[in-house]
Amino acid sequence: MALILASTNIMTARIAAGCFILALLVVLFIAKNWTLRGLCIGFIIFLAVIWVLQEKTTVRILRYAILFIGVMNSLFSVYDIYDDLISRRVNSSDAEKFAEVCPCPCNGVAWGVIWGMISFIFLCGSMYLGLVILS
């Protein structure tokens, strides 16, 4: 949600890109395998090239790259909730564990539906707020 809203202004897109690059650098040094390190290096180079193009040429693509990353992150969140908690039932999932602790009569699938709806509402709300800010 934050990346979607940060893409509405060039200054906030720069801040979001800087924070994202910083987070990727932290993960780069913490990562235990080379696949994750390679992905981090690739995304750092990708964002750095886009940022340099933003500053040195008339191409203004950084906002759209941050928007794309934010929307894809939110969409994957909704899909991952569906895949892990709704479409297949795993007794060791966090939704099942939460259903055991929670006093209401919901099972893990019901909590997956609730969490999926909350995630989708946040996705739609952030896209709506982004459009309102842009207009």
JSON list of C-alpha atoms in Angstrom, two decimals:
[
{"chain": "A", "resi": 1, "resn": "MET", "atom": "CA", "xyz": [0.00, 0.00, 0.00]},
{"chain": "A", "resi": 2, "resn": "ALA", "atom": "CA", "xyz": [2.79, 2.41, 0.85]},
{"chain": "A", "resi": 3, "resn": "LEU", "atom": "CA", "xyz": [4.52, 1.94, -2.50]},
{"chain": "A", "resi": 4, "resn": "ILE", "atom": "CA", "xyz": [1.27, 2.57, -4.38]},
{"chain": "A", "resi": 5, "resn": "LEU", "atom": "CA", "xyz": [0.69, 5.81, -2.51]},
{"chain": "A", "resi": 6, "resn": "ALA", "atom": "CA", "xyz": [4.36, 6.80, -2.81]},
{"chain": "A", "resi": 7, "resn": "SER", "atom": "CA", "xyz": [4.13, 6.61, -6.59]},
{"chain": "A", "resi": 8, "resn": "THR", "atom": "CA", "xyz": [1.81, 9.62, -6.76]},
{"chain": "A", "resi": 9, "resn": "ASN", "atom": "CA", "xyz": [4.59, 12.20, -6.39]},
{"chain": "A", "resi": 10, "resn": "ILE", "atom": "CA", "xyz": [8.12, 12.23, -7.77]},
{"chain": "A", "resi": 11, "resn": "MET", "atom": "CA", "xyz": [9.70, 13.09, -4.42]},
{"chain": "A", "resi": 12, "resn": "THR", "atom": "CA", "xyz": [7.87, 10.33, -2.57]},
{"chain": "A", "resi": 13, "resn": "ALA", "atom": "CA", "xyz": [8.77, 7.92, -5.39]},
{"chain": "A", "resi": 14, "resn": "ARG", "atom": "CA", "xyz": [12.44, 8.79, -4.87]},
{"chain": "A", "resi": 15, "resn": "ILE", "atom": "CA", "xyz": [12.10, 8.21, -1.12]},
{"chain": "A", "resi": 16, "resn": "ALA", "atom": "CA", "xyz": [10.32, 4.89, -1.70]},
{"chain": "A", "resi": 17, "resn": "ALA", "atom": "CA", "xyz": [12.98, 3.78, -4.20]},
{"chain": "A", "resi": 18, "resn": "GLY", "atom": "CA", "xyz": [15.73, 4.72, -1.73]},
{"chain": "A", "resi": 19, "resn": "CYS", "atom": "CA", "xyz": [14.06, 2.80, 1.10]},
{"chain": "A", "resi": 20, "resn": "PHE", "atom": "CA", "xyz": [13.50, -0.18, -1.20]},
{"chain": "A", "resi": 21, "resn": "ILE", "atom": "CA", "xyz": [17.15, -0.17, -2.31]},
{"chain": "A", "resi": 22, "resn": "LEU", "atom": "CA", "xyz": [18.25, 0.08, 1.33]},
{"chain": "A", "resi": 23, "resn": "ALA", "atom": "CA", "xyz": [16.05, -2.88, 2.27]},
{"chain": "A", "resi": 24, "resn": "LEU", "atom": "CA", "xyz": [17.45, -4.86, -0.66]},
{"chain": "A", "resi": 25, "resn": "LEU", "atom": "CA", "xyz": [20.99, -4.10, 0.49]},
{"chain": "A", "resi": 26, "resn": "VAL", "atom": "CA", "xyz": [20.18, -5.37, 3.98]},
{"chain": "A", "resi": 27, "resn": "VAL", "atom": "CA", "xyz": [18.68, -8.57, 2.56]},
{"chain": "A", "resi": 28, "resn": "LEU", "atom": "CA", "xyz": [21.68, -8.93, 0.23]},
{"chain": "A", "resi": 29, "resn": "PHE", "atom": "CA", "xyz": [24.03, -9.25, 3.20]},
{"chain": "A", "resi": 30, "resn": "ILE", "atom": "CA", "xyz": [21.68, -11.40, 5.29]},
{"chain": "A", "resi": 31, "resn": "ALA", "atom": "CA", "xyz": [20.76, -13.84, 2.47]},
{"chain": "A", "resi": 32, "resn": "LYS", "atom": "CA", "xyz": [21.99, -17.39, 2.86]},
{"chain": "A", "resi": 33, "resn": "ASN", "atom": "CA", "xyz": [21.80, -18.48, -0.80]},
{"chain": "A", "resi": 34, "resn": "TRP", "atom": "CA", "xyz": [22.95, -17.03, -4.10]},
{"chain": "A", "resi": 35, "resn": "THR", "atom": "CA", "xyz": [19.52, -17.05, -5.72]},
{"chain": "A", "resi": 36, "resn": "LEU", "atom": "CA", "xyz": [18.23, -14.45, -3.29]},
{"chain": "A", "resi": 37, "resn": "ARG", "atom": "CA", "xyz": [21.46, -12.47, -3.56]},
{"chain": "A", "resi": 38, "resn": "GLY", "atom": "CA", "xyz": [21.17, -12.50, -7.35]},
{"chain": "A", "resi": 39, "resn": "LEU", "atom": "CA", "xyz": [17.58, -11.28, -7.21]},
{"chain": "A", "resi": 40, "resn": "CYS", "atom": "CA", "xyz": [18.57, -8.49, -4.81]},
{"chain": "A", "resi": 41, "resn": "ILE", "atom": "CA", "xyz": [21.46, -7.42, -7.04]},
{"chain": "A", "resi": 42, "resn": "GLY", "atom": "CA", "xyz": [19.18, -7.50, -10.09]},
{"chain": "A", "resi": 43, "resn": "PHE", "atom": "CA", "xyz": [16.52, -5.33, -8.47]},
{"chain": "A", "resi": 44, "resn": "ILE", "atom": "CA", "xyz": [19.12, -2.91, -7.12]},
{"chain": "A", "resi": 45, "resn": "ILE", "atom": "CA", "xyz": [20.60, -2.51, -10.61]},
{"chain": "A", "resi": 46, "resn": "PHE", "atom": "CA", "xyz": [17.10, -2.19, -12.12]},
{"chain": "A", "resi": 47, "resn": "LEU", "atom": "CA", "xyz": [16.06, 0.55, -9.71]},
{"chain": "A", "resi": 48, "resn": "ALA", "atom": "CA", "xyz": [19.42, 2.32, -10.00]},
{"chain": "A", "resi": 49, "resn": "VAL", "atom": "CA", "xyz": [19.19, 2.42, -13.80]},
{"chain": "A", "resi": 50, "resn": "ILE", "atom": "CA", "xyz": [15.64, 3.74, -13.65]},
{"chain": "A", "resi": 51, "resn": "TRP", "atom": "CA", "xyz": [16.67, 6.36, -11.09]},
{"chain": "A", "resi": 52, "resn": "VAL", "atom": "CA", "xyz": [19.63, 7.50, -13.22]},
{"chain": "A", "resi": 53, "resn": "LEU", "atom": "CA", "xyz": [17.36, 7.71, -16.28]},
{"chain": "A", "resi": 54, "resn": "GLN", "atom": "CA", "xyz": [14.94, 9.76, -14.20]},
{"chain": "A", "resi": 55, "resn": "GLU", "atom": "CA", "xyz": [17.60, 12.27, -13.18]},
{"chain": "A", "resi": 56, "resn": "LYS", "atom": "CA", "xyz": [19.72, 12.50, -16.35]},
{"chain": "A", "resi": 57, "resn": "THR", "atom": "CA", "xyz": [17.13, 12.33, -19.15]},
{"chain": "A", "resi": 58, "resn": "THR", "atom": "CA", "xyz": [13.57, 13.39, -19.81]},
{"chain": "A", "resi": 59, "resn": "VAL", "atom": "CA", "xyz": [12.32, 9.85, -19.16]},
{"chain": "A", "resi": 60, "resn": "ARG", "atom": "CA", "xyz": [10.08, 9.93, -16.07]},
{"chain": "A", "resi": 61, "resn": "ILE", "atom": "CA", "xyz": [9.58, 6.26, -15.28]},
{"chain": "A", "resi": 62, "resn": "LEU", "atom": "CA", "xyz": [10.52, 5.94, -11.58]},
{"chain": "A", "resi": 63, "resn": "ARG", "atom": "CA", "xyz": [6.97, 6.66, -10.41]},
{"chain": "A", "resi": 64, "resn": "TYR", "atom": "CA", "xyz": [5.59, 3.95, -12.67]},
{"chain": "A", "resi": 65, "resn": "ALA", "atom": "CA", "xyz": [8.20, 1.41, -11.58]},
{"chain": "A", "resi": 66, "resn": "ILE", "atom": "CA", "xyz": [7.36, 2.04, -7.90]},
{"chain": "A", "resi": 67, "resn": "LEU", "atom": "CA", "xyz": [3.65, 1.82, -8.72]},
{"chain": "A", "resi": 68, "resn": "PHE", "atom": "CA", "xyz": [4.19, -1.49, -10.55]},
{"chain": "A", "resi": 69, "resn": "ILE", "atom": "CA", "xyz": [6.19, -2.96, -7.68]},
{"chain": "A", "resi": 70, "resn": "GLY", "atom": "CA", "xyz": [3.55, -1.85, -5.16]},
{"chain": "A", "resi": 71, "resn": "VAL", "atom": "CA", "xyz": [0.59, -3.20, -7.13]},
{"chain": "A", "resi": 72, "resn": "MET", "atom": "CA", "xyz": [2.31, -6.52, -7.86]},
{"chain": "A", "resi": 73, "resn": "ASN", "atom": "CA", "xyz": [3.26, -6.87, -4.19]},
{"chain": "A", "resi": 74, "resn": "SER", "atom": "CA", "xyz": [-0.33, -6.27, -3.10]},
{"chain": "A", "resi": 75, "resn": "LEU", "atom": "CA", "xyz": [-1.76, -8.61, -5.74]},
{"chain": "A", "resi": 76, "resn": "PHE", "atom": "CA", "xyz": [0.64, -11.36, -4.73]},
{"chain": "A", "resi": 77, "resn": "SER", "atom": "CA", "xyz": [-0.38, -10.86, -1.11]},
{"chain": "A", "resi": 78, "resn": "VAL", "atom": "CA", "xyz": [-4.03, -11.51, -1.98]},
{"chain": "A", "resi": 79, "resn": "TYR", "atom": "CA", "xyz": [-3.08, -14.52, -4.14]},
{"chain": "A", "resi": 80, "resn": "ASP", "atom": "CA", "xyz": [-0.79, -15.96, -1.47]},
{"chain": "A", "resi": 81, "resn": "ILE", "atom": "CA", "xyz": [-3.53, -15.73, 1.16]},
{"chain": "A", "resi": 82, "resn": "TYR", "atom": "CA", "xyz": [-5.89, -17.53, -1.21]},
{"chain": "A", "resi": 83, "resn": "ASP", "atom": "CA", "xyz": [-3.34, -20.20, -2.11]},
{"chain": "A", "resi": 84, "resn": "ASP", "atom": "CA", "xyz": [-2.10, -20.89, 1.43]},
{"chain": "A", "resi": 85, "resn": "LEU", "atom": "CA", "xyz": [-5.25, -20.52, 3.50]},
{"chain": "A", "resi": 86, "resn": "ILE", "atom": "CA", "xyz": [-8.36, -20.93, 1.34]},
{"chain": "A", "resi": 87, "resn": "SER", "atom": "CA", "xyz": [-7.68, -23.32, -1.56]},
{"chain": "A", "resi": 88, "resn": "ARG", "atom": "CA", "xyz": [-5.88, -25.95, 0.50]},
{"chain": "A", "resi": 89, "resn": "ARG", "atom": "CA", "xyz": [-6.21, -26.78, 4.14]},
{"chain": "A", "resi": 90, "resn": "VAL", "atom": "CA", "xyz": [-3.02, -27.20, 6.15]},
{"chain": "A", "resi": 91, "resn": "ASN", "atom": "CA", "xyz": [-3.35, -27.88, 9.86]},
{"chain": "A", "resi": 92, "resn": "SER", "atom": "CA", "xyz": [-0.09, -26.11, 10.62]},
{"chain": "A", "resi": 93, "resn": "SER", "atom": "CA", "xyz": [-1.01, -22.83, 8.90]},
{"chain": "A", "resi": 94, "resn": "ASP", "atom": "CA", "xyz": [-1.14, -19.60, 10.85]},
{"chain": "A", "resi": 95, "resn": "ALA", "atom": "CA", "xyz": [-4.88, -19.31, 10.19]},
{"chain": "A", "resi": 96, "resn": "GLU", "atom": "CA", "xyz": [-5.52, -22.72, 11.76]},
{"chain": "A", "resi": 97, "resn": "LYS", "atom": "CA", "xyz": [-3.38, -21.83, 14.77]},
{"chain": "A", "resi": 98, "resn": "PHE", "atom": "CA", "xyz": [-5.22, -18.52, 15.12]},
{"chain": "A", "resi": 99, "resn": "ALA", "atom": "CA", "xyz": [-8.59, -20.30, 14.86]},
{"chain": "A", "resi": 100, "resn": "GLU", "atom": "CA", "xyz": [-7.58, -22.53, 17.77]},
{"chain": "A", "resi": 101, "resn": "VAL", "atom": "CA", "xyz": [-6.68, -19.53, 19.95]},
{"chain": "A", "resi": 102, "resn": "CYS", "atom": "CA", "xyz": [-9.57, -17.26, 18.93]},
{"chain": "A", "resi": 103, "resn": "PRO", "atom": "CA", "xyz": [-12.80, -17.76, 20.90]},
{"chain": "A", "resi": 104, "resn": "CYS", "atom": "CA", "xyz": [-15.09, -17.29, 17.86]},
{"chain": "A", "resi": 105, "resn": "PRO", "atom": "CA", "xyz": [-16.35, -20.38, 15.98]},
{"chain": "A", "resi": 106, "resn": "CYS", "atom": "CA", "xyz": [-14.33, -19.70, 12.78]},
{"chain": "A", "resi": 107, "resn": "ASN", "atom": "CA", "xyz": [-12.00, -22.28, 11.26]},
{"chain": "A", "resi": 108, "resn": "GLY", "atom": "CA", "xyz": [-8.77, -21.59, 9.36]},
{"chain": "A", "resi": 109, "resn": "VAL", "atom": "CA", "xyz": [-10.46, -21.24, 5.98]},
{"chain": "A", "resi": 110, "resn": "ALA", "atom": "CA", "xyz": [-12.85, -18.63, 7.37]},
{"chain": "A", "resi": 111, "resn": "TRP", "atom": "CA", "xyz": [-9.92, -16.66, 8.76]},
{"chain": "A", "resi": 112, "resn": "GLY", "atom": "CA", "xyz": [-8.22, -16.97, 5.37]},
{"chain": "A", "resi": 113, "resn": "VAL", "atom": "CA", "xyz": [-11.30, -15.48, 3.71]},
{"chain": "A", "resi": 114, "resn": "ILE", "atom": "CA", "xyz": [-11.38, -12.66, 6.26]},
{"chain": "A", "resi": 115, "resn": "TRP", "atom": "CA", "xyz": [-7.67, -11.91, 5.83]},
{"chain": "A", "resi": 116, "resn": "GLY", "atom": "CA", "xyz": [-7.99, -12.11, 2.04]},
{"chain": "A", "resi": 117, "resn": "MET", "atom": "CA", "xyz": [-10.87, -9.64, 2.09]},
{"chain": "A", "resi": 118, "resn": "ILE", "atom": "CA", "xyz": [-8.91, -7.27, 4.32]},
{"chain": "A", "resi": 119, "resn": "SER", "atom": "CA", "xyz": [-5.90, -7.49, 2.01]},
{"chain": "A", "resi": 120, "resn": "PHE", "atom": "CA", "xyz": [-8.07, -6.88, -1.07]},
{"chain": "A", "resi": 121, "resn": "ILE", "atom": "CA", "xyz": [-9.79, -3.92, 0.61]},
{"chain": "A", "resi": 122, "resn": "PHE", "atom": "CA", "xyz": [-6.40, -2.38, 1.38]},
{"chain": "A", "resi": 123, "resn": "LEU", "atom": "CA", "xyz": [-5.31, -2.93, -2.24]},
{"chain": "A", "resi": 124, "resn": "CYS", "atom": "CA", "xyz": [-8.46, -1.27, -3.60]},
{"chain": "A", "resi": 125, "resn": "GLY", "atom": "CA", "xyz": [-8.27, 1.52, -1.04]},
{"chain": "A", "resi": 126, "resn": "SER", "atom": "CA", "xyz": [-4.67, 2.34, -1.85]},
{"chain": "A", "resi": 127, "resn": "MET", "atom": "CA", "xyz": [-5.39, 2.37, -5.58]},
{"chain": "A", "resi": 128, "resn": "TYR", "atom": "CA", "xyz": [-8.40, 4.64, -4.98]},
{"chain": "A", "resi": 129, "resn": "LEU", "atom": "CA", "xyz": [-6.39, 7.01, -2.78]},
{"chain": "A", "resi": 130, "resn": "GLY", "atom": "CA", "xyz": [-3.62, 7.05, -5.37]},
{"chain": "A", "resi": 131, "resn": "LEU", "atom": "CA", "xyz": [-6.10, 8.02, -8.07]},
{"chain": "A", "resi": 132, "resn": "VAL", "atom": "CA", "xyz": [-7.61, 10.71, -5.84]},
{"chain": "A", "resi": 133, "resn": "ILE", "atom": "CA", "xyz": [-4.17, 12.15, -5.11]},
{"chain": "A", "resi": 134, "resn": "LEU", "atom": "CA", "xyz": [-3.29, 12.14, -8.82]},
{"chain": "A", "resi": 135, "resn": "SER", "atom": "CA", "xyz": [-6.51, 13.90, -9.88]}
]
